[in-house]
Structures are given as C-alpha cells and as structure tokens.
XYZ file of C-alpha atoms in Angstrom:
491
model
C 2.527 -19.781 -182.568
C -0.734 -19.604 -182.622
C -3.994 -19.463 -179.696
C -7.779 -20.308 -180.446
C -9.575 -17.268 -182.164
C -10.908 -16.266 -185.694
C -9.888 -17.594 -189.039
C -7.554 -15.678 -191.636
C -10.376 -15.289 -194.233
C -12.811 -13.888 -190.762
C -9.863 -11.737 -189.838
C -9.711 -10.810 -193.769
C -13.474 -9.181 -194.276
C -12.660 -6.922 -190.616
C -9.647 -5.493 -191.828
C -11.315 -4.619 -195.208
C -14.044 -3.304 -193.205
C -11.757 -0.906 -191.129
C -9.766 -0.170 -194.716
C -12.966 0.717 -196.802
C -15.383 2.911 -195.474
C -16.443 6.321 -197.317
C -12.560 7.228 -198.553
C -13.598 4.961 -201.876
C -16.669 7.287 -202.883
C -13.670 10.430 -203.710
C -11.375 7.955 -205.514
C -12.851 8.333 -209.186
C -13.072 11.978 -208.592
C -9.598 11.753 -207.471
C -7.693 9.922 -210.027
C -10.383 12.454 -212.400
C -8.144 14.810 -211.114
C -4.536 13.182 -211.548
C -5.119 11.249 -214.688
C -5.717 7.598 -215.094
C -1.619 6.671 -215.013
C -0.698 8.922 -211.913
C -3.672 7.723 -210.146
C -3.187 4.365 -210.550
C 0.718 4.754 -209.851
C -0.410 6.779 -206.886
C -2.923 3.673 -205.391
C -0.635 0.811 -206.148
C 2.470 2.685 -204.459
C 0.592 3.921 -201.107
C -1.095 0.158 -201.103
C 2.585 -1.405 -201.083
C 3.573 1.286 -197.824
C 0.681 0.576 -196.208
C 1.132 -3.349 -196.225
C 4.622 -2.486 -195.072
C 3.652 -0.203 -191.970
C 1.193 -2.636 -190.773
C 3.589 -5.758 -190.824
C 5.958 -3.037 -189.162
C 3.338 -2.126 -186.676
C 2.832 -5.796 -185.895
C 6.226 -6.181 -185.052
C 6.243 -3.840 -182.701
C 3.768 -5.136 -180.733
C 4.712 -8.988 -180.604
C 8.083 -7.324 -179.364
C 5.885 -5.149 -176.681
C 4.083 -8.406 -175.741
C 8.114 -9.879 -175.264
C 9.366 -6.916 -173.319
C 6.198 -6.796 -170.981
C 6.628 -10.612 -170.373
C 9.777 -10.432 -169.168
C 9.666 -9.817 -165.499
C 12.648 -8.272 -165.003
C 12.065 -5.409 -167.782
C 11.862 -2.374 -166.072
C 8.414 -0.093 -166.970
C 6.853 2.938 -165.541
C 3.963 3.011 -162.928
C 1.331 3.302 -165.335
C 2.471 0.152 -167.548
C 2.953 -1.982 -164.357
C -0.779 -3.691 -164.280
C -0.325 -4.872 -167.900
C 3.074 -5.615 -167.495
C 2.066 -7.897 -164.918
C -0.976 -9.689 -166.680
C 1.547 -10.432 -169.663
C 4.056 -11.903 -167.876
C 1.075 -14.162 -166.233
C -0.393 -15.143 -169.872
C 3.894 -15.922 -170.893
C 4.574 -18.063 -167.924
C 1.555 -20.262 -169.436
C 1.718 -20.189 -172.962
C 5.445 -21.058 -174.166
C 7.614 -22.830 -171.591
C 10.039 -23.291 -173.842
C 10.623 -19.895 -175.467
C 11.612 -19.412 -171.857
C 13.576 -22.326 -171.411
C 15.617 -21.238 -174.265
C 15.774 -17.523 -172.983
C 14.349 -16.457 -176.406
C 11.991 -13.102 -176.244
C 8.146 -14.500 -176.869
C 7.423 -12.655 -179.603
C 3.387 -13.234 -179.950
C 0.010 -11.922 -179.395
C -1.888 -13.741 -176.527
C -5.715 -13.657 -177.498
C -6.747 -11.899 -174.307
C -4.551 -8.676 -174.716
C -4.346 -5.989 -177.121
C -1.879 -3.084 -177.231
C -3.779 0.185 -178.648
C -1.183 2.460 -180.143
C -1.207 5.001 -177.360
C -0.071 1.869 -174.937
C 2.843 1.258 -177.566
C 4.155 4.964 -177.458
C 3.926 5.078 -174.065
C 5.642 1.913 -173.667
C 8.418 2.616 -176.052
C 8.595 6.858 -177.105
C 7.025 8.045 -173.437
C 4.216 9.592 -172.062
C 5.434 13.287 -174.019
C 5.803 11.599 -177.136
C 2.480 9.953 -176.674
C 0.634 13.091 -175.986
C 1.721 14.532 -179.352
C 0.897 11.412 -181.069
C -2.506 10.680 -179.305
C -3.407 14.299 -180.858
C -2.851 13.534 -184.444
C -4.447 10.343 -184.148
C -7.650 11.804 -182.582
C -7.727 14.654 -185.465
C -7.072 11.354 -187.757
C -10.192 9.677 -186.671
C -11.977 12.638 -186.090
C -11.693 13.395 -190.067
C -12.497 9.816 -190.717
C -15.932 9.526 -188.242
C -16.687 12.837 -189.809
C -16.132 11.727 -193.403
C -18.465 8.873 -192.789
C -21.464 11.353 -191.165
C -21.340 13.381 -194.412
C -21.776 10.480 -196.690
C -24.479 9.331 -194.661
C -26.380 12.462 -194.511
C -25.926 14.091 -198.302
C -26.841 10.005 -199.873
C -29.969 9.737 -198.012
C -31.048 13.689 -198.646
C -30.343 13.060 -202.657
C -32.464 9.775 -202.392
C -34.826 9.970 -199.096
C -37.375 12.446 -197.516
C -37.885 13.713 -194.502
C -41.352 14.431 -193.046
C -42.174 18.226 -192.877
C -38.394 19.308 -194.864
C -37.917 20.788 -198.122
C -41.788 19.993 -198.942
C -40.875 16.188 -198.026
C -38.580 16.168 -201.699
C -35.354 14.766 -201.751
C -32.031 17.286 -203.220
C -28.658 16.965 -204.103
C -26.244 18.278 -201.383
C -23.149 18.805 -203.854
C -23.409 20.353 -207.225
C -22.081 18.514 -210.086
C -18.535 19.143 -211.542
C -17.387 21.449 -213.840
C -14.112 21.493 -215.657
C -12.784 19.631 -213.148
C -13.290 21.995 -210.622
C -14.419 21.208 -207.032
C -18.346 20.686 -206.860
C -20.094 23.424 -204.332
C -21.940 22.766 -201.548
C -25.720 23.371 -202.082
C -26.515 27.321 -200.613
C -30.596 25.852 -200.620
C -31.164 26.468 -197.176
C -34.206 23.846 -197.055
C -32.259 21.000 -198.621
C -29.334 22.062 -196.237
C -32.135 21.958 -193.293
C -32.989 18.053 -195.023
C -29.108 17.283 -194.211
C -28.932 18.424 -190.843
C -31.845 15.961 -190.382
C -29.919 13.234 -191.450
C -27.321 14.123 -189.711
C -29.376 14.083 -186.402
C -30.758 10.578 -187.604
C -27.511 9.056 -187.999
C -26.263 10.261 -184.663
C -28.998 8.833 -182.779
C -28.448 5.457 -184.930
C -24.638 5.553 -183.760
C -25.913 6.148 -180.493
C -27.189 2.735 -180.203
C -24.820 0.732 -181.979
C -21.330 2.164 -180.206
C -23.685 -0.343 -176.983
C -21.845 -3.833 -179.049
C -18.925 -4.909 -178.576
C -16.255 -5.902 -181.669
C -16.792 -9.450 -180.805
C -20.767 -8.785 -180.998
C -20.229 -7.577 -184.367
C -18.678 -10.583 -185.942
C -21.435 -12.200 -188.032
C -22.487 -8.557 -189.404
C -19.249 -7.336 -190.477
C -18.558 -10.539 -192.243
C -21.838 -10.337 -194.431
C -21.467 -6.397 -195.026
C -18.149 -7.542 -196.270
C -19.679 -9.736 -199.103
C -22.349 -6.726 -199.673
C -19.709 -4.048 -200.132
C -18.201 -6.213 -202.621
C -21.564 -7.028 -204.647
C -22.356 -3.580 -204.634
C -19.276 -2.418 -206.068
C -19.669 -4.755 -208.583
C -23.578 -3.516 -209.629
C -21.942 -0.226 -209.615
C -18.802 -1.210 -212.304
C -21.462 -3.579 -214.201
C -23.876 -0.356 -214.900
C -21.036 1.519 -216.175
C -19.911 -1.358 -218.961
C -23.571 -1.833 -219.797
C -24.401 1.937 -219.849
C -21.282 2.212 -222.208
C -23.315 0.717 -225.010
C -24.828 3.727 -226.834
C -27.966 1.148 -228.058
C -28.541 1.320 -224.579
C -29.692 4.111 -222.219
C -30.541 3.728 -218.424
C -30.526 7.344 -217.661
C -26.782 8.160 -217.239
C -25.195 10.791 -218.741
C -21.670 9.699 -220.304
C -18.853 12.417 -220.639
C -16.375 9.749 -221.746
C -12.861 10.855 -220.280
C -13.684 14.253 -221.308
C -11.067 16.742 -220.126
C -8.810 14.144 -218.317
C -5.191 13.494 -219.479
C -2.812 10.095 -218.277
C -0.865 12.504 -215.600
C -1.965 15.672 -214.541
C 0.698 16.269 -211.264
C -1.076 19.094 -210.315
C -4.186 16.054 -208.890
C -1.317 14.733 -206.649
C -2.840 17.709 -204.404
C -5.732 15.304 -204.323
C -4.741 11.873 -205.052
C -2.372 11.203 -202.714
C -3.800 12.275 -199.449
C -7.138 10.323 -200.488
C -5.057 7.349 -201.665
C -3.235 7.179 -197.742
C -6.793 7.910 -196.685
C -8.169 4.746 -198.102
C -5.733 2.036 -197.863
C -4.751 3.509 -193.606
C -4.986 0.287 -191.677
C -2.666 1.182 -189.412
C -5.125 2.118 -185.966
C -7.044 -1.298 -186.363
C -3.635 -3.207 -186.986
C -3.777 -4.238 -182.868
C -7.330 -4.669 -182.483
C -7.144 -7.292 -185.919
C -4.190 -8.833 -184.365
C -5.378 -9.970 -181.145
C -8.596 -12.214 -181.782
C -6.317 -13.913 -185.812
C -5.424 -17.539 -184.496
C -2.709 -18.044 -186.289
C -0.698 -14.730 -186.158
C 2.290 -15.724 -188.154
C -0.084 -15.241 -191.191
C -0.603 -11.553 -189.946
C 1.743 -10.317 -193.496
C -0.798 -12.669 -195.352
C -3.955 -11.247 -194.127
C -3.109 -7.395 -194.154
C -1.580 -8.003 -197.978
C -4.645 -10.049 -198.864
C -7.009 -7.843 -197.764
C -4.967 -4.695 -198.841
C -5.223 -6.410 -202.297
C -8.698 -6.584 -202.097
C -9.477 -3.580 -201.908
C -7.004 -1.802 -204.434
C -8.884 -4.072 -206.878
C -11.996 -2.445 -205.947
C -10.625 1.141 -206.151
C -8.980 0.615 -209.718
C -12.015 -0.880 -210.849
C -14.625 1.576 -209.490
C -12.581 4.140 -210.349
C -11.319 3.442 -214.037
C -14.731 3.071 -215.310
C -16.433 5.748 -213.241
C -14.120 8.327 -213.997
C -13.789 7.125 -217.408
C -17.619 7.396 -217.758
C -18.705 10.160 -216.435
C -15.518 12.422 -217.266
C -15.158 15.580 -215.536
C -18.748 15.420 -214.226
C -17.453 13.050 -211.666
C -18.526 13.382 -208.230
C -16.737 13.934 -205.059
C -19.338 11.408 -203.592
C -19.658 9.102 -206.437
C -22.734 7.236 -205.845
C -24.418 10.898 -206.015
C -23.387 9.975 -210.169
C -25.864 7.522 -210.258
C -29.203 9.211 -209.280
C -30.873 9.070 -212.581
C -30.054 5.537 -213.283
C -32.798 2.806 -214.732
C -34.215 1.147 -213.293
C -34.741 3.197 -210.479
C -34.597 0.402 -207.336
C -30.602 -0.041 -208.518
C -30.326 3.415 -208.496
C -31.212 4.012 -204.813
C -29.454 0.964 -203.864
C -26.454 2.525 -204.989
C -27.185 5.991 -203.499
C -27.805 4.462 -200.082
C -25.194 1.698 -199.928
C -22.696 4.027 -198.832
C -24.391 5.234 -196.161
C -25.412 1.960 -194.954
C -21.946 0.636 -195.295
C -21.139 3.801 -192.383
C -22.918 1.617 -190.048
C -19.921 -0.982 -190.078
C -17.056 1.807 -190.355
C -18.466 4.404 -187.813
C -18.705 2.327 -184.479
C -15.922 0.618 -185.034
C -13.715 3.747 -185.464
C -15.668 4.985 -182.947
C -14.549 2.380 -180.295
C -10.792 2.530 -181.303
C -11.156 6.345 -181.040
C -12.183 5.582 -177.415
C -9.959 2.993 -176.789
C -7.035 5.137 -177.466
C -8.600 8.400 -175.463
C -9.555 6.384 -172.254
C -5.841 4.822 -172.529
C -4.354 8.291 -172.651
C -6.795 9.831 -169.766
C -7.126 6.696 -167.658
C -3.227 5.762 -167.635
C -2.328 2.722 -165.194
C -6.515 2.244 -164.264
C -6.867 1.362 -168.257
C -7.157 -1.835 -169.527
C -10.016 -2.819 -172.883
C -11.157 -5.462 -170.853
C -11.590 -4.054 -167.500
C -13.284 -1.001 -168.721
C -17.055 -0.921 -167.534
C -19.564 -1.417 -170.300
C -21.112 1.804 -169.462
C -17.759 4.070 -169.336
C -17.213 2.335 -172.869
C -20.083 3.609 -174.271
C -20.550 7.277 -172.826
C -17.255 7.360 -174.131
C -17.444 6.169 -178.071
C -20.464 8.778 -177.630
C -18.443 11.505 -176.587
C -16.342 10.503 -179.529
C -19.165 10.445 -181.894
C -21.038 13.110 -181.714
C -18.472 16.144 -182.110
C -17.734 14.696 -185.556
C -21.525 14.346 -186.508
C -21.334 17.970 -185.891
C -18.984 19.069 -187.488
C -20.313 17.280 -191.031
C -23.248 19.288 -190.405
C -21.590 22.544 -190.111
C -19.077 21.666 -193.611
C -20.583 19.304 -195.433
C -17.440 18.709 -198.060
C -16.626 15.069 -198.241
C -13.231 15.564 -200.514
C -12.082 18.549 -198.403
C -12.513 16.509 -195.247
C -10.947 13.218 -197.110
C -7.791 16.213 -198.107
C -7.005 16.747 -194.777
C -7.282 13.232 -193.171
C -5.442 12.098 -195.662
C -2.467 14.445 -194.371
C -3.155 13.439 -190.654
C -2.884 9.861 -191.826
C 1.024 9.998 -193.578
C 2.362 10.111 -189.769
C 0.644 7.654 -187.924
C 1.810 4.886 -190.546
C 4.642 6.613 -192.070
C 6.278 8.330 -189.161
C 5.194 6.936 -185.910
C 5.453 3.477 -186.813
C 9.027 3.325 -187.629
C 10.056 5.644 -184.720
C 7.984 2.699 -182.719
C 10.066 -0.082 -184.855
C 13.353 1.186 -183.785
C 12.830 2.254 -180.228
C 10.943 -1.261 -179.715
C 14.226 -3.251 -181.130
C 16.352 -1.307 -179.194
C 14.638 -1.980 -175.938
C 14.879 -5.277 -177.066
C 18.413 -5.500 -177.335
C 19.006 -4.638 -174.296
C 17.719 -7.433 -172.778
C 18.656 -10.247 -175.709
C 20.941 -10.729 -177.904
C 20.351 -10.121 -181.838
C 20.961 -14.002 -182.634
C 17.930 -14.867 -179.973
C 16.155 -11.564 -181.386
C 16.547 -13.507 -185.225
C 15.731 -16.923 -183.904
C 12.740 -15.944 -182.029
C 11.518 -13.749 -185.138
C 12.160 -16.679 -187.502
C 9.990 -19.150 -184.945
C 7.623 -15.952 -184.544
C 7.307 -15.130 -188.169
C 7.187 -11.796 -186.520
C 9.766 -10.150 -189.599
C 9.094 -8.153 -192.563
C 11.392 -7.071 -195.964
C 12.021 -3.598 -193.891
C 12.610 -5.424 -190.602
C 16.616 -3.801 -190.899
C 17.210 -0.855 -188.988
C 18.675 0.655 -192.220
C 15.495 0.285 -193.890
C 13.401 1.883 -190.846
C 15.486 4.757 -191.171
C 14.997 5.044 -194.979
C 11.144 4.484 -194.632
C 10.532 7.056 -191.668
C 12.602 9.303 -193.386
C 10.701 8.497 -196.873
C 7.376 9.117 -194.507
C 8.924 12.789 -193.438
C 9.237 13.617 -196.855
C 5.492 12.233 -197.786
C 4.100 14.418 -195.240
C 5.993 17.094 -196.659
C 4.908 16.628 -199.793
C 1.317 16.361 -199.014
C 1.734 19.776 -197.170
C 3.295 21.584 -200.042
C 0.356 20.558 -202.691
C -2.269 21.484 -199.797
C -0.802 25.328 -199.423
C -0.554 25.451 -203.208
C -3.671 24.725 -204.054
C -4.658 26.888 -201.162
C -2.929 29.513 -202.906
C -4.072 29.043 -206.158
C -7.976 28.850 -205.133
C-alpha cells in the first residue's frame, strides 16, 4: 500500500535528523566512562530495541488508522471528528480491503496519529495524562539539551559585544580522572552564556513560524553536513595520531580507561537510549513515506546510520583524548590547526540545534495542544498562529532552564531515564491494547492476512514477545534508576 509522498532515502535523512541532535556530543565521554567493550555492547544493544519499538509503534498506528476506519467501532466524544475523517479517507482508498472485510491497516498521507491520540485511543484519557507528562519532561530534557550546546559552543568560540571584555571562554572545565567536568564559577563568561542563550531563543522564535513540510530541502542538506562534519572530526583524530604531526591537540591516548568499567553503565546507558529515541517522531515520519511497507527499512537504515557515526566518533575521540574527554566533545577540539576547522567543529553542533530544536519543538506542541484541545484538535486544522504561540510556549521554558544549569551530561542522564518508557514501556502496553481492540472486531486470520498485505508486522509482533519486551523495558527503567541513586550516593 502505498499513497504519493516522500521517498525512503528523503524519509531516511528526517528520521536521522530527529535521532541525532546534541545526545552524540556526550557519547565519547560516555563510553570514556564504561570502557570501549561495554560501550559499544551498550550502543549496538539499545540501537537493536529501538528499531524494534519503532516498527512496534508503527504497528500500532496502521491498526489505529483500521479501528478508526471502521464505522461501526465504537470511540469516545473526543476521538469522534477523526474517527470520522478516517473512515472518509478508507471508503476512498482500498475498496477492496473492504470488500474482503480485512482491517486497512495503513497510513493515509493526510493524517497523523501523535502519541497522545494513540493512548487516548487505546489506554484512555487517565492513562494518557500520565503518559503525556513523561513525554513532555522527555522533550523538555531534549529542547534543553540542545539550548546548552548551543550556548557553551558559541561562548568557547564566539564573542559577544560588551561581555567578558568581548573574549570568548570555556563553559565546562576539562576532565580529570574521569571525573565529571565543572561548570565554569566565572561569572562574566557565565554572563557570555546567558547571552547565547537569549540569542538562540530569539532564533527559535522565528523558525518554530515553518512548517515540517517547509523544512524539507534544509533538513535533507543538514543531513549530508552532519555527516561530513563527523567525518572532519574522526579524520583530525587519525591524522593528529601521527606524533610527526602536531595540529594543536593534546593526546592522552586511552589513558585511564579499561574494556568494561560497569560502574559507566550509570552513564552509558541512559545517553545510549538518549541518542538512538526515535520513538516521538515515529508518526510524524510515517505519514508523509510513500511507500509505508518499507517503514522497518527506513527506521533500521537510518538507525544504522547513525550507530556508525557514534562508534566512530566515539572510538577515536575517546581513544584520543583519554580521560580528558569532554562532556561536549567538540569543546576537545578548540586548539586545533588550522584554526577555521577548529571553529567549524566548535560551532557545528550548535548549528546542527537549528534542525533538532523546532522540530522537537513542534512535536512537543503537537502532543500538548492534543492533550489540552481534546475533540477541537486536529495538526491540520490547527491555526498557524495557535501553532506557533504554542511551540513558543514550548521553547522557551527549556532555554531557561539551560541557562540556569548549564550541564549537558547531567541533563542527557536524566532524559535518558525519561526516554526507557516512552519506547520501552508505553509502546508495548499500546501494541497489546491496539491488537486486542482489534480482535474484537476481526478475526486473527484477517488480522494476519491484512498484516502480511500491510507489511504492517515485526519479529516481536507475538503477544508473547510484547509481554517479554515491556517487561524487559520495566526492568531497563529500573536499572537506569538504580545506577542514577548510586551514583547519587556515591558523589
């Protein structure tokens, strides 16, 4: 099944836009932390989840789009309006799906189902409540992960008029013995960061005005960028590894960093979730892919894409620059030579926040508006204006918040922890309500056919499996709790 809209490789570069924002700049410091083998197990392992709970999550809504199109399914109130639009868009766009009295399980191009209008469809408007929280402390962490990388790159590598005698500073401190770099006490070059942070909230100001579709032929080439810049950043490492050489970085070779160190896991694994979390973008990236059967293809494509990027930046960063590795890693490269590469490399990052941000930003408000607004939501029947006072209500708390605790890795720690139950927990309690529902209105041998003709099926598709995986997430989150109150303790 398939409807007129962007190609697999188009869909490819936004989901590895949503995926990769600032959450790669702590990787080398975290696998610094767990060792090179942990780490790496650590990435590869929450990679392989992650692909899972977004084919998951895209189950569950090609079953949503089956259950609303039925017009004899029985919602609430509030679901009503969209129920009635699906069934509209069904009635035209597979006669015989109908004919056959199979479920149509697809995603027509003009709908999308943000995750609050999945739990309310299939958990309740309680359950949604509690889930619409931890998603909004979720993206909160991540909008405000992506002001602090903004603001402490530009203040180690640009000026401000009239602050800190118009001289650039280094926000963080650099490591020492592995310990957790400090937050600079300067009060002028904290003044110079506050500036940048008031920059970059008047720059996301503007751009939360265009639309996702607006943003097509930008987040395509940023795409292409991110990747070329990673790879100036691995190819100054190999080069600066030659002693004959020296372009101004100092190399602490692996210094004080074993294969497994268990006690990183503290930091590794929330940062690794973190990272590789496609799971709020996974309807938006749905909706406008033309061919959605290849919806396993393109979230383990560009999944794959960007573990590569992580190993590799990672590996030879940590590798390099040992214990002295920095929470923000581009901050690692501020006496590099020549000095244009080095700036690039300082500001890249915060550049690259002007893809992440707004569009975080909008599914933020998506979700928020469809939790306050209730049967008067809908994306597309939203006035442009209530859109954007509302993705600016969204941005600016977090904007404020980096300003008041600048700590990139601390930030990453705990939206890392937010981010095991959206994909790990909510996702197969929305699997298994969402088949249920669906069994009571067709049989499984018309649910299997019209998953087989859908391609709408995954390796944990069984209920058996759900239950294993949600459980599995449970004990994640658990897990991820237990190192955060150690470490707590032990600071």
């Amino acid at each position: 099944m398939h409807h007129h809209g962007l190609s697999e490789w188009t869909v490819v570069c936004f989901t590895v836009n949503v995926i990769m924002g600032s959450g790669f700049l702590d990787v080398p410091h975290a696998m610094m932390e767990s060792g090179f083998v942990l780490g790496v197990i650590t990435l590869v392992g929450v990679t392989v989840l992650q692909w899972l709970a977004a084919c998951m999550l895209a189950e569950v809504v090609a079953r949503s789009h089956a259950l609303l199109s039925r017009r004899s399914f029985d919602v609430s109130p509030v679901l009503q309006p969209l129920a009635k639009r699906e069934a509209e868009s069904a009635s035209k766009e597979n006669i015989g799906a109908w004919a056959l009295g199979l479920p149509l399980l697809n995603v027509p191009a003009e709908t999308s189902f943000e995750i609050m209008a999945l739990c309310r469809l299939h958990l309740g408007r309680v359950i949604e409540a509690i889930i619409g929280f931890f998603v909004f402390l979720y993206l909160l962490g991540t909008l405000w992960s992506y002001a602090d990388v903004f603001a402490s790159a530009l203040a180690s590598a640009v000026p401000l008029y009239g602050i800190n005698d118009e001289k650039t500073c280094a926000v963080y401190s650099d490591a020492q013995d592995g310990g957790e770099p400090a937050v600079t006490t300067d009060p002028e070059c904290l003044l110079l960061y506050y500036g940048w942070c008031g920059v970059f909230a008047i720059a996301m100001a503007f751009l939360c005005v265009f639309e996702l579709e607006e943003q097509v032929s930008f987040q395509v080439f940023m795409t292409f960028v991110r990747v070329a810049v990673i790879c100036v950043m691995v190819g100054t490492i190999l080069l600066s590894s030659d002693p004959k050489q020296d372009f101004g970085l100092e190399s602490h070779p692996a210094s004080g960093i074993p294969f497994v160190r268990p006690v990183g896991l503290a930091e590794m694994l929330p940062v690794a979730i973190f990272c590789q979390n496609v799971q709020i973008g996974v309807p938006a990236l749905l909706q406008p892919l033309a061919h959605t059967r290849s919806f396993s293809r393109v979230f383990g494509i560009a999944l794959s894409l960007c573990l590569i990027m992580y190993l590799a930046l990672a590996i030879t960063t940590a590798g390099f620059f040992g214990t002295d590795t920095d929470p923000s890693c581009n901050i690692n490269w501020r006496k590099y030579q020549p000095r244009e590469i080095a700036v690039a490399i300082e500001l890249f990052p915060a550049i690259d926040t002007f893809t992440v941000f707004p569009l975080n930003a909008i599914f933020l408000s998506n979700n928020l508006l469809s939790i306050l607004l209730g049967e008067r939501w809908h994306a597309m029947q939203v006035p442009r204006w209530m859109g954007f006072v509302s993705r600016l209500a969204c941005s600016l708390p977090p904007i404020i918040l980096a300003a008041a605790y600048p700590s990139l890795s601390g930030t990453l720690d705990f939206t890392g922890i937010v981010a095991v139950i959206l994909p790990f927990i909510v996702t197969p309690m929305l699997h298994r309500q969402s088949l249920n529902k669906c069994l009571d209105v067709w049989t499984s041998a018309q649910m299997e056919e019209a998953e087989a003709q859908g391609g709408f099926r995954s390796m944990v598709s069984a209920p058996s499996r759900v239950l294993a995986f949600g459980i599995g997430g449970v004990v994640l989150l658990g897990v991820c709790l237990f190192f955060q109150i150690t470490t707590a303790d032990d600071q």
